[in-house]
Coordinates of C-alpha atoms in Angstrom, one line a residue:
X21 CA -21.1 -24.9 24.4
X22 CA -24.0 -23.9 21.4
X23 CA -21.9 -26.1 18.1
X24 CA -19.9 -23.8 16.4
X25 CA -20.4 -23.0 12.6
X26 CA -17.1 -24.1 11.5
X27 CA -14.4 -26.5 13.3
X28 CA -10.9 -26.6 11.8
X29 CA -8.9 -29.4 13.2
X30 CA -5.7 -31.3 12.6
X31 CA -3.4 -28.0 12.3
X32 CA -0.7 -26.1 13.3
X33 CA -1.8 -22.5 14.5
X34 CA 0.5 -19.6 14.4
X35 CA -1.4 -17.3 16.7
X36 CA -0.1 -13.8 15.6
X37 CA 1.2 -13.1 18.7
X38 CA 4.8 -14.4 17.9
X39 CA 4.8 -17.3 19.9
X40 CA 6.0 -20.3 18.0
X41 CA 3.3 -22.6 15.9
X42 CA 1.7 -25.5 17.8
X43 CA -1.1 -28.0 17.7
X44 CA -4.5 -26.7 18.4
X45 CA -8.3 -26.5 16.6
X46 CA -9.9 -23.1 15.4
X47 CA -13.7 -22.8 15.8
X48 CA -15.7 -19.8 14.8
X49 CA -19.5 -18.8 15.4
X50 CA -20.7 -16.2 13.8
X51 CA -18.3 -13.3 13.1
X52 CA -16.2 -14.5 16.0
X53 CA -13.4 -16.9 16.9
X54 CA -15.0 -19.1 19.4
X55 CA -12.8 -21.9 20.0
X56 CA -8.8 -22.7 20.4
X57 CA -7.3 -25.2 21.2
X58 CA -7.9 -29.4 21.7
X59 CA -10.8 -30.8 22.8
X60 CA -13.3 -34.1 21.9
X61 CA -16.3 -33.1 22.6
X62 CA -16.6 -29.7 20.5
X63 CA -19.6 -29.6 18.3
X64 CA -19.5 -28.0 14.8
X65 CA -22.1 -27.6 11.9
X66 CA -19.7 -27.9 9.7
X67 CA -15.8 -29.4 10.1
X68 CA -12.8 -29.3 7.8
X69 CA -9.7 -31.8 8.5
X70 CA -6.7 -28.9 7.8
X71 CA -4.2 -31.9 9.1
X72 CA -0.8 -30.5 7.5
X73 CA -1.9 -27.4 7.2
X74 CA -1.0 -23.9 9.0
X75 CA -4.1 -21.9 10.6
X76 CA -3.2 -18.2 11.1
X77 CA -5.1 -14.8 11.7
X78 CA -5.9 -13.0 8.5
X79 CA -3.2 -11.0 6.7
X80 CA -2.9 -7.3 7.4
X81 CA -1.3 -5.1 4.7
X82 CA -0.1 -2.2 7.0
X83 CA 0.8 -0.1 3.9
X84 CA -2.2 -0.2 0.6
X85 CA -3.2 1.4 -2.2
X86 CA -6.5 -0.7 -2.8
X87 CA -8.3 2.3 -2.4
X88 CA -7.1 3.0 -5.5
X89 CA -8.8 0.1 -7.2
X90 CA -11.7 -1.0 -4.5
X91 CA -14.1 0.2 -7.0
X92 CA -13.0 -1.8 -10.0
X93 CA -12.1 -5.1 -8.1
X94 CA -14.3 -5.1 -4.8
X95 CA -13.8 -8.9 -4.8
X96 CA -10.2 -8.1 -3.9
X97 CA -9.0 -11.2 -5.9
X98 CA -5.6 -10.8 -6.0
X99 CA -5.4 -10.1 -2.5
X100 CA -8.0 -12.0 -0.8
X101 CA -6.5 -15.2 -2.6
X102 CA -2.9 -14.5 -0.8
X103 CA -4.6 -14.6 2.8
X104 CA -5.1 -10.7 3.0
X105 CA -8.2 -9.9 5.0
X106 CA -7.4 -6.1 5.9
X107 CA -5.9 -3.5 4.5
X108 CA -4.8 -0.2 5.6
X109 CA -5.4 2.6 2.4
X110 CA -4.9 6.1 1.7
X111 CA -1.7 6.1 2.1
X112 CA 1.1 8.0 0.2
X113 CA -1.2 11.2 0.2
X114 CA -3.0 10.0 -2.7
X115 CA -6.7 9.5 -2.2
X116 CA -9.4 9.6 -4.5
X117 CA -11.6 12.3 -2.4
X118 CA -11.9 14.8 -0.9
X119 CA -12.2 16.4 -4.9
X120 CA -12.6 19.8 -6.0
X121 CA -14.9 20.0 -9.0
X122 CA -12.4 21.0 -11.4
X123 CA -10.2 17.5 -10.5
X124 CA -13.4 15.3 -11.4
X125 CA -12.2 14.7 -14.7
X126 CA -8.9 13.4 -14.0
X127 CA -10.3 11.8 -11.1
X128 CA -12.3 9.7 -13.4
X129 CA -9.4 9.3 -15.6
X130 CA -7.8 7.6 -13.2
X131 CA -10.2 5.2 -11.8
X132 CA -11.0 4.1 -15.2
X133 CA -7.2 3.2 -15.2
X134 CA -8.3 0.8 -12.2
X135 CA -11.6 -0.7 -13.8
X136 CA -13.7 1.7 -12.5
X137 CA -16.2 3.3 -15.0
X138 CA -19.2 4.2 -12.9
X139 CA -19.5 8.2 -11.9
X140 CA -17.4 10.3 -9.9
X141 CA -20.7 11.5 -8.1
X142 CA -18.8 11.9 -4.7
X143 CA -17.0 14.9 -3.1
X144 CA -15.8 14.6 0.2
X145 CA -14.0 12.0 2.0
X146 CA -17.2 10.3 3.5
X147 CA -19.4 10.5 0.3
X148 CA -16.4 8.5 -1.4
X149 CA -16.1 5.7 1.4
X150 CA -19.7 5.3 1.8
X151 CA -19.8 5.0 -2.2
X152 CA -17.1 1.5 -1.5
X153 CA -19.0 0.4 1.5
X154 CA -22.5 0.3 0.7
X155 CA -21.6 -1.9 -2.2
X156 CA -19.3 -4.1 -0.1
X157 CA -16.1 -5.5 -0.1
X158 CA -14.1 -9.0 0.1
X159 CA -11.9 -7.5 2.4
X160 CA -11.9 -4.9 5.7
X161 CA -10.5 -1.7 5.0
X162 CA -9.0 0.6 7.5
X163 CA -8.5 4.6 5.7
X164 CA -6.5 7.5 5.8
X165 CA -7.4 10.6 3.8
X166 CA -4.9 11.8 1.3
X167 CA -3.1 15.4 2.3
X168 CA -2.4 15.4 -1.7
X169 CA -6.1 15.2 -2.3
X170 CA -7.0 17.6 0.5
X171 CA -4.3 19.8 -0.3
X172 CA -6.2 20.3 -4.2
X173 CA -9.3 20.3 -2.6
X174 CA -8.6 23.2 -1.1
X175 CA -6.4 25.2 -3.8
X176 CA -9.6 27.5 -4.5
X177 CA -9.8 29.0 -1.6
X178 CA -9.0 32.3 0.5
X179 CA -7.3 30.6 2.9
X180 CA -6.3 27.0 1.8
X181 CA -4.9 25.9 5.2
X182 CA -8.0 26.7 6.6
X183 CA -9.7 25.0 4.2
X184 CA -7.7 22.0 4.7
X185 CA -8.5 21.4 8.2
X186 CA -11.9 21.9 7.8
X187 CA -11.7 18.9 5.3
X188 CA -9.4 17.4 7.8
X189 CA -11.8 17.7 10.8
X190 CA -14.9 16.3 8.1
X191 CA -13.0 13.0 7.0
X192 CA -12.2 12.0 10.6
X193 CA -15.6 13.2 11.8
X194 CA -16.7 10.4 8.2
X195 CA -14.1 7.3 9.5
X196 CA -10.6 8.8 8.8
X197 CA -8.4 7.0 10.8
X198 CA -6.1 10.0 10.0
X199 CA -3.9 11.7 7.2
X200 CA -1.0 10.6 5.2
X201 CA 1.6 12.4 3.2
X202 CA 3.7 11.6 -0.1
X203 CA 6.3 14.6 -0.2
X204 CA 8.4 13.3 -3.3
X205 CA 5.2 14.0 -5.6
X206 CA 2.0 15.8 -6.3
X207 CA 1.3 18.6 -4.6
X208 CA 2.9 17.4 -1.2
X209 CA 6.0 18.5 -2.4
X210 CA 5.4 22.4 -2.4
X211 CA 4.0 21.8 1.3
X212 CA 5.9 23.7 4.3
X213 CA 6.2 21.6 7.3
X214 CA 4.5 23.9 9.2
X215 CA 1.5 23.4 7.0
X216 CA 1.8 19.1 7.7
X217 CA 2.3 19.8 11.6
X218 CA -1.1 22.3 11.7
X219 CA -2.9 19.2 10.0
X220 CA -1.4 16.7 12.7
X221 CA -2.8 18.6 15.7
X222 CA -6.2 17.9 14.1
X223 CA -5.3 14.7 13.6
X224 CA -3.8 14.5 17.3
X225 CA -6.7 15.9 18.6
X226 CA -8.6 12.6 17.8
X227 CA -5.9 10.3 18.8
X228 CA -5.4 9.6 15.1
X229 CA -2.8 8.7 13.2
X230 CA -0.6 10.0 10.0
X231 CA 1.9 8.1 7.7
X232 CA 3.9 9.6 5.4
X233 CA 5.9 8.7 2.1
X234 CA 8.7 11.2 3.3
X235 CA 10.2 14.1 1.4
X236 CA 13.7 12.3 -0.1
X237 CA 15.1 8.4 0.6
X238 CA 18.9 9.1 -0.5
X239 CA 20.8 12.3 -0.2
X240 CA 18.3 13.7 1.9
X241 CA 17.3 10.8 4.0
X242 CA 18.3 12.1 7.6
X243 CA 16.8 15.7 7.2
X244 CA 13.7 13.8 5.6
X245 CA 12.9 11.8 8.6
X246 CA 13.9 15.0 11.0
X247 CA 11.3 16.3 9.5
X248 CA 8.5 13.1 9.9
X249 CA 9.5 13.6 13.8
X250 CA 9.1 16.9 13.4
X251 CA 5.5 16.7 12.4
X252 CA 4.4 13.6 14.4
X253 CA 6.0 15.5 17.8
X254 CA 4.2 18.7 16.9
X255 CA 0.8 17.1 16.6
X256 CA 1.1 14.7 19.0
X257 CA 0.2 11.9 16.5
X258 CA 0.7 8.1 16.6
X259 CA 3.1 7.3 13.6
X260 CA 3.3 5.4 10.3
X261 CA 7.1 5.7 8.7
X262 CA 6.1 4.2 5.2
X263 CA 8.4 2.3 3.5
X264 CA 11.3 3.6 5.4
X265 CA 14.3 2.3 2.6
X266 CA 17.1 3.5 0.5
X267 CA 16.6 3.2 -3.6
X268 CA 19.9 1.6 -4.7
X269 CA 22.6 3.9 -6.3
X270 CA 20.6 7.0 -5.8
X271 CA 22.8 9.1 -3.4
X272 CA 22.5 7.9 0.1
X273 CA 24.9 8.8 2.5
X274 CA 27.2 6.3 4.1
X275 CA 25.0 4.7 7.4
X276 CA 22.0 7.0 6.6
X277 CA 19.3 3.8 6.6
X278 CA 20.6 2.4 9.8
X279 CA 20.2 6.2 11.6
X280 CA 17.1 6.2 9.9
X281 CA 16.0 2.9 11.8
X282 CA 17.9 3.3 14.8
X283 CA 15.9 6.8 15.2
X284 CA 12.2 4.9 15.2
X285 CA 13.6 2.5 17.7
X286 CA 14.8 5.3 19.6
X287 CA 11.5 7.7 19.3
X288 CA 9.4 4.6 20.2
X289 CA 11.7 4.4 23.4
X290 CA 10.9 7.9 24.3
X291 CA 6.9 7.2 24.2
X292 CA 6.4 8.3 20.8
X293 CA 4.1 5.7 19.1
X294 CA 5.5 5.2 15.9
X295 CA 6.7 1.8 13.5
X296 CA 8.1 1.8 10.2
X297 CA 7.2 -0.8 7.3
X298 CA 9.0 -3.0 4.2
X299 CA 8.3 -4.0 0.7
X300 CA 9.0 -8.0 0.1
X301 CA 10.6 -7.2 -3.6
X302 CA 13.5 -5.2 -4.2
X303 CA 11.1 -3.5 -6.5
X304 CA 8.3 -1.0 -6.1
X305 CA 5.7 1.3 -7.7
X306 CA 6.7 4.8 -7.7
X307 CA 4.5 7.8 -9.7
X308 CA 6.0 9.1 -12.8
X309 CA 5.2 12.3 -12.1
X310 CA 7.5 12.4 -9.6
X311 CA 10.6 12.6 -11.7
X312 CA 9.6 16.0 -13.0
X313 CA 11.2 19.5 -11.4
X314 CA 9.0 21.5 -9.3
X315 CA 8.4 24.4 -11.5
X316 CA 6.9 21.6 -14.3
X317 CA 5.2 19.4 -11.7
X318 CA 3.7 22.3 -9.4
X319 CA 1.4 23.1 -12.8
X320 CA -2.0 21.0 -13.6
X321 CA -1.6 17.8 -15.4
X322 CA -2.9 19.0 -18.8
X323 CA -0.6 22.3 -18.9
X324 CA 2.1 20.3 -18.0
X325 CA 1.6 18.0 -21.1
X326 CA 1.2 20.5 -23.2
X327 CA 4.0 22.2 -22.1
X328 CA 6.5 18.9 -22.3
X329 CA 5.3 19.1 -26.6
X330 CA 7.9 21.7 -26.6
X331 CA 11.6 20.5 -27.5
X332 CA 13.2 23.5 -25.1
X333 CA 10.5 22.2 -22.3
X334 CA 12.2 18.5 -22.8
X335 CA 15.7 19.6 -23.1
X336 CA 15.5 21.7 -19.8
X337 CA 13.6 18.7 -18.2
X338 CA 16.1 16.4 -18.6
X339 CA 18.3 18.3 -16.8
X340 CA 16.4 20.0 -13.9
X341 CA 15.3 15.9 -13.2
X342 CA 18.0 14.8 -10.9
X343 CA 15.3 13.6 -8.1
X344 CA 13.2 10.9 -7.1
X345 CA 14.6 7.4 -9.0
X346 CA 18.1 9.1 -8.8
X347 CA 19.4 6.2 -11.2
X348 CA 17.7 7.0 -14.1
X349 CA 20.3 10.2 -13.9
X350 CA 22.7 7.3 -14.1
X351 CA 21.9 5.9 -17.0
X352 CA 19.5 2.9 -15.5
X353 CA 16.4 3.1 -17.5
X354 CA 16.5 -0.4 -17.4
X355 CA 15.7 -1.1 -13.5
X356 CA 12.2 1.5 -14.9
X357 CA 9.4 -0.6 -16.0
X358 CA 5.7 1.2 -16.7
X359 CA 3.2 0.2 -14.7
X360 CA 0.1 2.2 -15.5
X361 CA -0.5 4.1 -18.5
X362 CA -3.7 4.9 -19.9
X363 CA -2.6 5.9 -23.5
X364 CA -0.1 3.5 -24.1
X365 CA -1.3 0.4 -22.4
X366 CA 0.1 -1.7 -25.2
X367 CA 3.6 -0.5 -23.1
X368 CA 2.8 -1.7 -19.7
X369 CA 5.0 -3.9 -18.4
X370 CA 7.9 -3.0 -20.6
X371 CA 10.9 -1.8 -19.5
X372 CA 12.2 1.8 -20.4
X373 CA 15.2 0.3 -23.1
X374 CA 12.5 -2.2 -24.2
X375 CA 10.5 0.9 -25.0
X376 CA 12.7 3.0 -26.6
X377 CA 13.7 0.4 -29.0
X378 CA 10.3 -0.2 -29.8
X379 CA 9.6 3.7 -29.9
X380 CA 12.7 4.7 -31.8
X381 CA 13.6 7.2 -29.2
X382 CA 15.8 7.6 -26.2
X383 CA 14.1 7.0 -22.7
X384 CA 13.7 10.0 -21.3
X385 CA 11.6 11.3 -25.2
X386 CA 9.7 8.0 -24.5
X387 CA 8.2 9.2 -20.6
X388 CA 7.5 13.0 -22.3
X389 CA 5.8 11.3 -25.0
X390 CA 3.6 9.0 -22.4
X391 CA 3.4 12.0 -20.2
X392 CA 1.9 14.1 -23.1
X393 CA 0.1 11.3 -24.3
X394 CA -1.9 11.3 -20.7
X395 CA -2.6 15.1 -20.8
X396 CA -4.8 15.9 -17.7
X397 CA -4.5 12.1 -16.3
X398 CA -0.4 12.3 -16.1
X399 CA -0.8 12.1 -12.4
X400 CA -2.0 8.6 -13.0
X401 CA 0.7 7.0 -15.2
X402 CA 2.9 4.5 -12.2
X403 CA 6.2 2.9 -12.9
X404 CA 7.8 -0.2 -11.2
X405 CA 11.1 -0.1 -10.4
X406 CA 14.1 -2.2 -9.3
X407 CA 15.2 -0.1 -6.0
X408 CA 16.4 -2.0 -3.4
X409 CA 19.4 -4.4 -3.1
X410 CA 18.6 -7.8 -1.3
X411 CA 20.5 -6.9 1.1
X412 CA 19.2 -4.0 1.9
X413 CA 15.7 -5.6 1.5
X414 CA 16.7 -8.4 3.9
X415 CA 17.8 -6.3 7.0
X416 CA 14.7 -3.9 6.5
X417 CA 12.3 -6.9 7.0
X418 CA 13.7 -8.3 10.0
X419 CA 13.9 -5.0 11.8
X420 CA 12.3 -5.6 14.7
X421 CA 10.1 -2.1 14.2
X422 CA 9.3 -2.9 11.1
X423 CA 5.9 -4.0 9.7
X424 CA 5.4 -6.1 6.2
X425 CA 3.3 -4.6 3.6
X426 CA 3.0 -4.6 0.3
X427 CA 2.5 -0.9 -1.3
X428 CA 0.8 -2.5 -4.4
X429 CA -3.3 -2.1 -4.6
X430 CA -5.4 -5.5 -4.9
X431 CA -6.3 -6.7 -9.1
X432 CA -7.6 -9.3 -10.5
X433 CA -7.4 -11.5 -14.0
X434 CA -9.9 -9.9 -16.2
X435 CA -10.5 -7.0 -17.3
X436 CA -8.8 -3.0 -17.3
X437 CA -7.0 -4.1 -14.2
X438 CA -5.4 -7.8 -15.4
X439 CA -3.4 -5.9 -18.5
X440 CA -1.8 -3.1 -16.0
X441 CA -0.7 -5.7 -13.6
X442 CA 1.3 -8.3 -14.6
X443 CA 4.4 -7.7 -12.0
X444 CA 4.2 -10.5 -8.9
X445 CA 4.2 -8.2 -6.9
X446 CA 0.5 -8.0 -7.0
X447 CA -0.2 -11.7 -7.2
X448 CA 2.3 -13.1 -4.7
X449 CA 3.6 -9.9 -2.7
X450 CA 2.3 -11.3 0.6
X451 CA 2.6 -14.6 0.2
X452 CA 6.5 -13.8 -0.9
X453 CA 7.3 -13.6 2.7
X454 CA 6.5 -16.8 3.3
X455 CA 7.9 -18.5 0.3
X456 CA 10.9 -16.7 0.2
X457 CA 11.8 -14.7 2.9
X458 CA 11.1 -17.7 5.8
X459 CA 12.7 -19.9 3.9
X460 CA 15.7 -17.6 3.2
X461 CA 16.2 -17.1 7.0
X462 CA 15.6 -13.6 7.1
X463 CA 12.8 -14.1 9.7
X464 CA 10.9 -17.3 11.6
X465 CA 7.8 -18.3 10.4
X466 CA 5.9 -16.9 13.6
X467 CA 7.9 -13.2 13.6
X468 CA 6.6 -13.2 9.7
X469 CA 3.3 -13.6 11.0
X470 CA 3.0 -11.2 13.7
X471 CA 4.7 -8.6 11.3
X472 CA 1.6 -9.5 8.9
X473 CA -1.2 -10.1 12.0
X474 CA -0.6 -8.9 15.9
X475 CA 1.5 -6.4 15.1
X476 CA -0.1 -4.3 13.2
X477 CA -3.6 -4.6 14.4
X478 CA -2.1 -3.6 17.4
X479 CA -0.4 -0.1 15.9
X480 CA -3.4 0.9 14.0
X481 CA -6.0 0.0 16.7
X482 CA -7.9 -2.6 15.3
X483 CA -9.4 -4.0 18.2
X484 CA -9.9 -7.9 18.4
X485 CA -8.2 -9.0 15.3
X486 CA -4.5 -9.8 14.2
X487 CA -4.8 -13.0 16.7
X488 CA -6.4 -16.5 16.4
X489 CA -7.6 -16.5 20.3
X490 CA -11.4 -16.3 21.7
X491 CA -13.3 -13.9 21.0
X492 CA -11.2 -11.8 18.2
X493 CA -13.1 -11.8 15.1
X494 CA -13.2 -14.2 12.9
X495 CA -10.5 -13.0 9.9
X496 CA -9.0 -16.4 9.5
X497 CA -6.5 -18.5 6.7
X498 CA -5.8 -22.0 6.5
X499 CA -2.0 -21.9 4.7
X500 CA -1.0 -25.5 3.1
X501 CA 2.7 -25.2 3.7
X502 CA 3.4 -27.8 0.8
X503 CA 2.1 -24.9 -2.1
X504 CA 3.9 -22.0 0.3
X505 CA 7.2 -24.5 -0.3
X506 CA 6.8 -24.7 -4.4
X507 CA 5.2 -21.5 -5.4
X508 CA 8.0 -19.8 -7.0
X509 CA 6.3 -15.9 -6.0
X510 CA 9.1 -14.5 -8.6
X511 CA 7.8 -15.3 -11.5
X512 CA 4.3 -16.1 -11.8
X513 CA 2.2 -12.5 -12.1
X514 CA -0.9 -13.4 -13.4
X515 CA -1.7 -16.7 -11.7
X516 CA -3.8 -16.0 -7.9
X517 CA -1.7 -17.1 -5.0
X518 CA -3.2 -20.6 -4.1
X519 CA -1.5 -21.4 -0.8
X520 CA -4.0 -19.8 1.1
X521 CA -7.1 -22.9 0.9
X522 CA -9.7 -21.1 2.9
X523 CA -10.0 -18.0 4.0
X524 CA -12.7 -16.7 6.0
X525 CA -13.4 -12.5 6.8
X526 CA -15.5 -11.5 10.0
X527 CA -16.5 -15.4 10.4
X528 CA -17.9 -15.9 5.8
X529 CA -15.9 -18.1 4.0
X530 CA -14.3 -16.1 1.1
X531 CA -11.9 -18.4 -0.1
X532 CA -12.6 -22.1 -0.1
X533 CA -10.3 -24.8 -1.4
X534 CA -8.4 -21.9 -3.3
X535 CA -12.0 -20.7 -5.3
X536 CA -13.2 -17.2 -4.2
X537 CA -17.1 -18.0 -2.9
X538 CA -17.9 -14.8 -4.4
X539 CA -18.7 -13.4 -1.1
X540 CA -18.3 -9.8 0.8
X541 CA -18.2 -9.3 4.0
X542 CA -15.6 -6.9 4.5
X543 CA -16.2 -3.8 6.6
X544 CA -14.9 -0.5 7.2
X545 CA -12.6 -0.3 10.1
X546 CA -12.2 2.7 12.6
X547 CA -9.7 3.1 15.3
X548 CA -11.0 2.6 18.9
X549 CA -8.4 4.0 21.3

């Protein structure tokens, strides 16, 4: 055997495939595994003693929104440091292309939001990812295209659903993998289904895939995910359920979660190829704009602000809100933190009461004022919210159809993006799993894995990785189990996760002994049926 660039021995692997950790040695050559299991005579340039520690395949987030920030933090810091070597993005609906001319400005808005302050000299869907790849990334990257952002795209035109597939059909034809929806915000609200299942038979016509953030996740929860079947069984489309959950004290029926899972276990049985994913905090990012009634939210961002100046405007707001973040209807502004807000960053990371005392107004004045503040950039003001009881949490991440991801977007310590994300959720969100949810007993060490590795490489089509065996490629950690065990991933935002030592993407050592090597050899992935 020609010696092998790197040798790690002394360690515990867990494979991805779910099989439980045992003793073997990793080699890699090149940008592929080339070596597992236990042998004296193997030859290596260079070899690292990993005795104590865990080996495992490279993290892959099944649910992203580093798409949203690629461009200011293509070192993927936050996320490469946790293990992550592969993301899936686009999801939610919201991507940053295709763009119509007259969303450029707020497009740029928002990216500057994410550290991004180069031009918006990109249009379509391939322009844009071209634009990411040429300059290279830490991390692989697997894309959807946004049916929000193809949706505005098209707005212009005589006939917009015409338009829409035609910028369908052009970001598969550019690497698309396929679409995804968010129906609680943006313009995905006002779409009829018939419009989302016309868009899946393009979609099912290259075997492709769509993932929605469904149209309600508490009273409407059932007739949501009829409709999700609805459109994956008339296009004929593998499926993504995205972060299929019920926001704590919002509504839900009685049961409706567990007919909500049951019926992806059930819809898998039938041949429909479809899983479902979890967050690992009983918090999440949601969009701001989302808490605003249709005849407010269906208008641009910059009407909408200036229409919100106006005290009828607010009064009739407040009580034509009673969607989305249910709880705030309840009087829970505290659960609501902000998360992203590009006029009143000196508020991120407070909570809505902290706000208002600060403000000297009641909650609901504080959003219209940061909503009017943002003008035409409201669609990028986030907030984090406590949604999910641990409970609930608990039973959604051992599902057996369930993958792990995060629905955060990768940051880093310095500077637009280190101010905007102080939560843990950005820092430690993978690693969480393993430091609390193993632990905890919600899942085995080896099922967390697969849920983060096999599993979904397997879903999405990404052929050869998710799996420390011969020939995959070489997207590899080495895990010291000793940091995993004292890393409280609660309450440390701003620190990088450290329990991954070395990490290694397509066979280039990213992460060594916890430092990022400054190194990118992240690529774009495709699906290969």
């Amino acid at each position: 055997m020609p010696a092998l660039d790197y040798l790690l021995t002394g360690a515990e692997i867990v494979d991805g495939t779910g099989t439980p950790p045992r003793r073997a040695d990793v080699g890699l050559r090149g940008d592929r595994i080339a070596f597992v299991g236990l042998s004296p005579d193997v030859r290596a340039i260079s070899t690292l003693d990993c005795t104590g520690m865990i080996i495992t395949p490279g993290l892959i987030d099944p649910h992203s929104h580093s798409d949203w920030s690629v461009l200011g933090n293509p070192d993927a810091f936050s996320t490469i440091h946790q293990g992550v070597t592969t993301e899936v993005v686009g999801n939610c609906g919201v991507t940053y292309a295709p763009i119509a001319e007259d969303d450029v400005e707020a497009t740029a808005g928002a990216l500057r939001a994410m550290g991004y302050d180069g031009p918006v000299d990109w249009r379509s869907f391939g322009d844009l990812v071209q634009r990411v790849h040429s300059g290279r990334t830490a991390q692989n990257l697997m894309w959807f295209v946004g049916h929000t952002a193809i949706r505005s795209a098209a707005r212009s035109a005589d006939d917009q659903l015409r338009a829409q597939v035609r910028l369908l059909e052009e970001s598969m034809e550019a690497g698309a993998i396929g679409f995804t929806s968010g129906l609680e915000y943006g313009s995905g609200r006002f779409a009829p289904t018939e419009e989302l299942v016309t868009l899946a038979s393009v979609v099912g016509r290259h075997d492709g895939m769509y993932a929605s953030h469904i149209r309600n996740r508490d009273a409407g929860l059932d007739t949501a995910v009829d409709e999700f079947f609805a459109v994956v069984d008339g296009g004929g489309v593998r499926a993504q359920l995205s972060h299929l959950n019920v926001r704590h004290d919002t509504g839900a029926e009685q049961g409706a979660w567990e007919r909500a899972a049951e019926r992806v276990v059930t819809e898998r049985q039938r041949g429909t190829d479809v899983l479902a994913d979890m967050t690992p905090y009983p918090h999440g990012i949601g969009m701001a704009t989302g808490l605003l009634p249709a005849w407010l939210a269906e208008r641009p961002g910059a009407e909408a602000a200036e229409l919100l100046k106006d005290r009828e405007v607010r009064d009739r707001v407040r009580r034509d809100s009673d969607r989305y973040w249910r709880f705030v209807h309840r009087g829970q502004w505290h659960r609501v933190r902000l998360g992203v807000s590009p006029a009143h960053p000196d508020w991120e990371g407070l909570s809505f009461t902290e706000i208002a005392e600060k403000h000297g107004a009641d909650e609901w004045e504080c959003l219209f004022d940061i909503l009017t503040a943002a003008g035409a950039d409201m669609g990028s003001v986030q907030l984090i919210g406590d949604l999910f009881t641990a409970g609930h949490l608990a039973e959604a991440i051992a599902h057996d159809h369930f993958l792990l991801g995060v629905d955060a977007f990768t940051t880093c310590r310095h500077g637009t993006l280190e101010g905007r994300t102080r939560n843990p959720l950005f820092y430690h969100g993978h690693t969480h799993y393993l430091a609390h949810h193993v632990p905890a007993g919600t899942l085995s060490l080896e099922t967390a894995i697969h849920k983060m590795t096999g599993m979904v490489a397997e879903h999405f089509g990404m052929r050869d990785r998710g799996e420390l065996r011969e020939g995959a490629f070489a997207d590899v950690v080495v895990f010291d189990p000793a940091v995993i065990d004292r890393t409280d991933t609660w309450t440390l935002p701003t620190r990088y996760a450290d329990a991954a030592r070395h990490v290694w993407v397509n066979g280039v050592p990213v992460v060594t002994d916890a430092t990022h090597t400054g190194r990118r050899p992240g690529l774009m992935l495709t699906h290969r049926p």
